[in-house]
XYZ file of N, CA and C in Angstrom:
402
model
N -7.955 154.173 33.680
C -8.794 153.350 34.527
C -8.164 153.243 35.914
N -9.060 153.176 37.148
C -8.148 153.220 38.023
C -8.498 152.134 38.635
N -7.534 151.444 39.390
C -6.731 150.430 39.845
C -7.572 149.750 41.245
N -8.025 148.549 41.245
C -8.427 147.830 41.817
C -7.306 147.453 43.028
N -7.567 147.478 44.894
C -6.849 146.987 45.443
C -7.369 145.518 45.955
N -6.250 144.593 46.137
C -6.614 143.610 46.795
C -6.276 143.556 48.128
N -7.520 143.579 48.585
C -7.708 144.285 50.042
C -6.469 142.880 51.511
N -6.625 141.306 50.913
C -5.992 140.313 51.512
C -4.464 140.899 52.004
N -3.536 141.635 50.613
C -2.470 142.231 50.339
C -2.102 143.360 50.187
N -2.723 144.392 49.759
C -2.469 145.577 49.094
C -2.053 145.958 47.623
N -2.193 144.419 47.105
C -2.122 144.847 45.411
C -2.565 146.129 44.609
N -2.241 146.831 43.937
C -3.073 147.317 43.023
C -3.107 146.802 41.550
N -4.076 146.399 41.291
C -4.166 145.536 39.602
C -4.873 146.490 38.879
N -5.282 146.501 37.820
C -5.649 147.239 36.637
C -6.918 145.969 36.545
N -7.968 147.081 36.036
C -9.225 146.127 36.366
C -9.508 145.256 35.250
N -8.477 145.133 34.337
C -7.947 143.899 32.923
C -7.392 143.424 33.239
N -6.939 142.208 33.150
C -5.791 141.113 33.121
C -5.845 140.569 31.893
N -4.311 139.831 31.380
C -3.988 139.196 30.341
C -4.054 137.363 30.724
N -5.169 137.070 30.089
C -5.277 135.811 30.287
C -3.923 134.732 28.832
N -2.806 133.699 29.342
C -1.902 133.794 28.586
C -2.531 131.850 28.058
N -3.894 131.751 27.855
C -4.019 130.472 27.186
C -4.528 130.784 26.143
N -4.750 131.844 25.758
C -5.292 132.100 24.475
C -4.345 132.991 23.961
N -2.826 132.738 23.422
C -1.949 133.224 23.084
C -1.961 133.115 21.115
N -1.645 133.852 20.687
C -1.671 133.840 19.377
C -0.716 132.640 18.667
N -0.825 131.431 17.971
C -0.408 130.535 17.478
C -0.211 130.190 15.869
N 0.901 129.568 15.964
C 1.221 129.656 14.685
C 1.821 128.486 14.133
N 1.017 127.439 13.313
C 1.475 125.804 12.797
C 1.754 125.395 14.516
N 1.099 125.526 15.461
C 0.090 124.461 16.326
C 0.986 125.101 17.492
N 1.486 126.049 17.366
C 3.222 126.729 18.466
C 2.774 127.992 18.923
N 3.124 128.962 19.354
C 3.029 129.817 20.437
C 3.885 130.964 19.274
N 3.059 131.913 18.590
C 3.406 132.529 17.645
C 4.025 133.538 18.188
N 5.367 133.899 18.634
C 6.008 134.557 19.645
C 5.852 135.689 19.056
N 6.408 135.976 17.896
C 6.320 137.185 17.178
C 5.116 138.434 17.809
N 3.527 137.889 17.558
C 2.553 138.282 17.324
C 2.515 138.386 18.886
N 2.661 137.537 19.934
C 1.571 137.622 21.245
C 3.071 138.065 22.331
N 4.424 138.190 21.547
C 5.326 139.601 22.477
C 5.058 140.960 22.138
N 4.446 141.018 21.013
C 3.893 142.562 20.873
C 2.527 143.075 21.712
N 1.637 141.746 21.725
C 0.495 141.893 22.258
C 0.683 141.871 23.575
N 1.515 141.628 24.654
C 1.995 141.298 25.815
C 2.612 142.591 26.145
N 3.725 143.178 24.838
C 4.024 144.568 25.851
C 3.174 145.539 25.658
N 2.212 145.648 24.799
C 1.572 146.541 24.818
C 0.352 146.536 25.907
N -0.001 145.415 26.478
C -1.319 145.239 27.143
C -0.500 146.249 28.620
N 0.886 145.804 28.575
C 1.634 146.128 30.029
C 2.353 147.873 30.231
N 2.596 147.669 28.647
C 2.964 149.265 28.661
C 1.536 150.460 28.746
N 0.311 149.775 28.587
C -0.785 150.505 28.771
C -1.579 150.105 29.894
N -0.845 149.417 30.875
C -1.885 149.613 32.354
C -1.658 148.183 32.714
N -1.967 147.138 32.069
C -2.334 145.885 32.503
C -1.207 145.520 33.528
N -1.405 144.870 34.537
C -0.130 144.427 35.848
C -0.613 143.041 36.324
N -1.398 142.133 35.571
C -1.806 141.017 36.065
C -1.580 140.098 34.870
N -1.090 138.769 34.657
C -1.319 138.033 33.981
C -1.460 136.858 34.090
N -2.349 135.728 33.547
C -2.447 134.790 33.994
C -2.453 133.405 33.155
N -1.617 132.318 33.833
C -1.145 131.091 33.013
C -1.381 130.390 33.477
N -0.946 128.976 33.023
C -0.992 127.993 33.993
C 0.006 126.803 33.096
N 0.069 125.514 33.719
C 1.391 124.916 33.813
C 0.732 124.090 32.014
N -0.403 123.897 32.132
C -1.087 123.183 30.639
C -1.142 124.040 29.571
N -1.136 125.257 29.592
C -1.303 126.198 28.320
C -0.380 125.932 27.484
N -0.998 125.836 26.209
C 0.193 125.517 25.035
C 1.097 124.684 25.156
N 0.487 123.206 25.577
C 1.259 122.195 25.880
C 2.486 122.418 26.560
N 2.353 123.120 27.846
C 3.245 123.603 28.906
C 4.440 124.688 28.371
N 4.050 125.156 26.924
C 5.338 126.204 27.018
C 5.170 127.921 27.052
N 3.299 128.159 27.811
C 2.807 129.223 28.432
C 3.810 130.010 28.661
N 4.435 129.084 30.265
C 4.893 129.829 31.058
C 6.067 130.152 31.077
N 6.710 129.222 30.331
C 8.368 129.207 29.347
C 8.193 130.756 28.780
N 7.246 130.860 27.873
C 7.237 132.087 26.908
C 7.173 133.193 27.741
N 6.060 133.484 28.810
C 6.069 134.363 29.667
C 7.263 134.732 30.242
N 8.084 134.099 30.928
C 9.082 133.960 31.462
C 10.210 134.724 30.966
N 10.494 134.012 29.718
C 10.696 134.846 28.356
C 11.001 136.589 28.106
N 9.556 136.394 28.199
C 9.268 137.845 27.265
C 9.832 138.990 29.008
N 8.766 138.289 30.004
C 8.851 138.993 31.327
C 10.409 139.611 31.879
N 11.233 138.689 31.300
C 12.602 139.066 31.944
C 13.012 140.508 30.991
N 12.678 140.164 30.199
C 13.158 141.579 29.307
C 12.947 142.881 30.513
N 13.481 144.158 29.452
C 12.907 145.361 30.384
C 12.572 146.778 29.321
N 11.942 147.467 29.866
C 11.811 148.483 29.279
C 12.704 149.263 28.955
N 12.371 150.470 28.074
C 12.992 151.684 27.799
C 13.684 152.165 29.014
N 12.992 152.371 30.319
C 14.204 152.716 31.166
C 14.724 151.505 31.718
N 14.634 150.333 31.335
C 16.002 149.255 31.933
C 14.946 148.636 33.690
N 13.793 149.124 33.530
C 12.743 147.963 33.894
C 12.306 146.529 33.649
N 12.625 145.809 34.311
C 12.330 144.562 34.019
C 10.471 144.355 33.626
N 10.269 143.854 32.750
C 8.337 143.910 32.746
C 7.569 143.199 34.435
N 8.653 141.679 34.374
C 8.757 141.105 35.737
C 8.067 141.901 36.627
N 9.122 143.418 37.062
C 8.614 143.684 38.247
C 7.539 144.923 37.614
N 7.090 144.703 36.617
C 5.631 145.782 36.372
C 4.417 145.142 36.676
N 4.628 143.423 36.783
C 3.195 142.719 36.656
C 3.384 142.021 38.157
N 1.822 141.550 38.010
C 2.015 140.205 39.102
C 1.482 138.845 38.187
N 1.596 137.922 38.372
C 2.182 136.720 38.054
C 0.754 135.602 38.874
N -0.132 134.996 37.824
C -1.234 133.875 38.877
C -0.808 132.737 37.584
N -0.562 131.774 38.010
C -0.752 130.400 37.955
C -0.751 129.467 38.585
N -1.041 128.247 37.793
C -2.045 127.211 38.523
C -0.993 125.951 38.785
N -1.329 125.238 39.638
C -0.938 123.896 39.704
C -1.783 122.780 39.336
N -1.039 122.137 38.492
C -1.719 120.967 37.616
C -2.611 119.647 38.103
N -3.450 119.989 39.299
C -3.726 118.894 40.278
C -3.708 117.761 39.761
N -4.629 117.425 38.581
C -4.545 116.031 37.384
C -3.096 115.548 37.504
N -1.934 115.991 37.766
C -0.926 115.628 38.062
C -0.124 114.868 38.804
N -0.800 115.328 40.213
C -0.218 115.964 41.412
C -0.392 114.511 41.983
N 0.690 113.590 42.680
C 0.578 112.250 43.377
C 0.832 112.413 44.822
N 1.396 113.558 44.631
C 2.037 112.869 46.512
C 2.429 114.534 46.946
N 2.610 114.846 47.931
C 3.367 116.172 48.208
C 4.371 117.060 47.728
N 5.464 115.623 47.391
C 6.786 116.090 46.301
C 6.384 116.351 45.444
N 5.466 115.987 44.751
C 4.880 116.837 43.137
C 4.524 118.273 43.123
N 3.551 118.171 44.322
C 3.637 119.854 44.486
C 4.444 120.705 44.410
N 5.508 120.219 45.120
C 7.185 120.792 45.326
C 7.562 121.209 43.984
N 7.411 119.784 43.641
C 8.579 120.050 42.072
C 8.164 120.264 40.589
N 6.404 120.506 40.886
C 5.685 121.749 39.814
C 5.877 122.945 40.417
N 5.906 123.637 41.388
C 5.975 125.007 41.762
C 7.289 125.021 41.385
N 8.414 124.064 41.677
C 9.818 124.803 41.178
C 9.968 124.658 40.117
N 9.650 123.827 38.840
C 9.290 124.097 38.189
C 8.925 125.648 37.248
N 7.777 125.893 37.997
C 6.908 126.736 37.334
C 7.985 127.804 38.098
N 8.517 128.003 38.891
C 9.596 129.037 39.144
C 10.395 129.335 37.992
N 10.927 128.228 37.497
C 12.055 128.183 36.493
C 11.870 129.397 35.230
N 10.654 127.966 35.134
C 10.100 128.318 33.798
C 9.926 130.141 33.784
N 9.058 130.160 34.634
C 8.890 131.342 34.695
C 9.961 132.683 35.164
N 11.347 131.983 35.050
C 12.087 132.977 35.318
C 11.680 133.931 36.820
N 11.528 133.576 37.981
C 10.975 134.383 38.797
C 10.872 133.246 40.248
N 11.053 134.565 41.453
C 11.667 133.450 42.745
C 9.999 133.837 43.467
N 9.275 134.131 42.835
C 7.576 134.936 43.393
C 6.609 134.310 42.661
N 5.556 133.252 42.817
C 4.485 133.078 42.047
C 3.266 133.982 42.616
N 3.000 135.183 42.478
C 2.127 136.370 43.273
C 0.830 135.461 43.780
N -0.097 134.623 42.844
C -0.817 134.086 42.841
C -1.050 132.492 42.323
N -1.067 131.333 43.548
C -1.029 129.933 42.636
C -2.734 129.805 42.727
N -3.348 128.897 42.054
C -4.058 128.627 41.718
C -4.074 127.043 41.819
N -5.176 126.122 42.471
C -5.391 124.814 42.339
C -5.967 124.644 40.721
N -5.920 124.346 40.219
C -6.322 124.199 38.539
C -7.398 122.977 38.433
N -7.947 123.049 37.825
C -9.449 122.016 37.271
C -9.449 120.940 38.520
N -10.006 121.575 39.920
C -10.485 120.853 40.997
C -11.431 120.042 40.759
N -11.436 118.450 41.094
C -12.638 117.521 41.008
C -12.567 117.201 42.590
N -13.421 116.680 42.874
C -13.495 115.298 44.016
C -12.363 114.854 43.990
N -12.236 114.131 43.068
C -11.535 112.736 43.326
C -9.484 113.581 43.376
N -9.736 115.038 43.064
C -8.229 115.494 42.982
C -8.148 116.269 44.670
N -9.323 116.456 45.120
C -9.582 116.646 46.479
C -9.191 115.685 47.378
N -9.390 115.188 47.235
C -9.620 113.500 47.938
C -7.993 113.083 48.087
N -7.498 113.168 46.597
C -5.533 112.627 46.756
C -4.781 113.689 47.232
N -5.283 115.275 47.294
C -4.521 116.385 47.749
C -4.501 116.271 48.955
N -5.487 115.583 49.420
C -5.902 115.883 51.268
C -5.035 114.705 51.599
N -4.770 113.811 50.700
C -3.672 112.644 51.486
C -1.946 113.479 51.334
C-alpha cells in the first residue's frame, strides 16, 4: 500500500493506523502477551502511526506502548523510531496551564519518548473550551 503524505510536515504514514484503546485484555488488564504480538506485527508490516491517549486502559495505554516501542528490531531498530506517536491530552482534567505541562511530561515519560509527533485535545466540550482559554 502506498503511503499517505502529510502535506503540514512531510510525514509519510501507511494509510492504517493502530488505534491503542482497543488493546486486547485480560481479567480487566492490558493482555500484554496477545496485543505485543499484535503491535509488532501491525509495524513490521507497514503500519507507522499509532494512536493513544492518556485514559485508555485506565491510563496504562501509554505505559504499555512505551514499553513495547522502546524495544528494537532484528537489526537493533528501535520500533520508536519506525512509528509516529498521536495522543491526546485529558482536557476533563486540565485546571490551569501547569496541568498541561505536567500531562504532556507525563505522557513523555510514560511513553518513553522526548517527541509526541501528534497531541490531540481529547473529548472537547464548551465548558473544557471555556477553562482552556483561561
Amino acid at each position: 500500500m502506498n503511503k499517505r503524505i502529510v502535506k503540514r510536515n512531510g510525514d509519510e504514514l501507511f494509510p492504517l493506523g493502530l488505534g491503542a484503546m482497543r488493546l486486547a485484555t485480560k481479567n480487566n488488564s492490558i493482555d500484554k502477551e496477545v496485543s505485543k504480538e499484535y503491535i509488532l506485527y501491525a509495524i513490521e508490516n507497514g503500519v507507522n502511526f499509532i494512536d493513544t491517549a492518556y485514559a485508555y486502559h485506565g491510563g496504562e495505554s501509554e505505559r504499555f506502548l512505551g514499553d513495547i516501542l522502546s524495544l528494537a528490531d532484528s537489526e537493533g531498530v528501535k520500533y520508536r523510531d519506525r512509528v509516529k506517536i498521536s495522543t491526546k491530552l485529558p482536557s476533563w482534567m486540565v485546571r490551569s496551564r501547569e496541568d498541561m505541562d505536567a500531562f504532556l511530561n507525563e505522557q513523555l515519560r510514560k511513553l518513553k519518548t522526548d517527541v509526541i509527533d501528534y497531541y490531540f485535545i481529547h473529548n472537547v466540550d464548551f465548558s473544557s473550551v471555556l477553562r482552556l482559554k483561561e
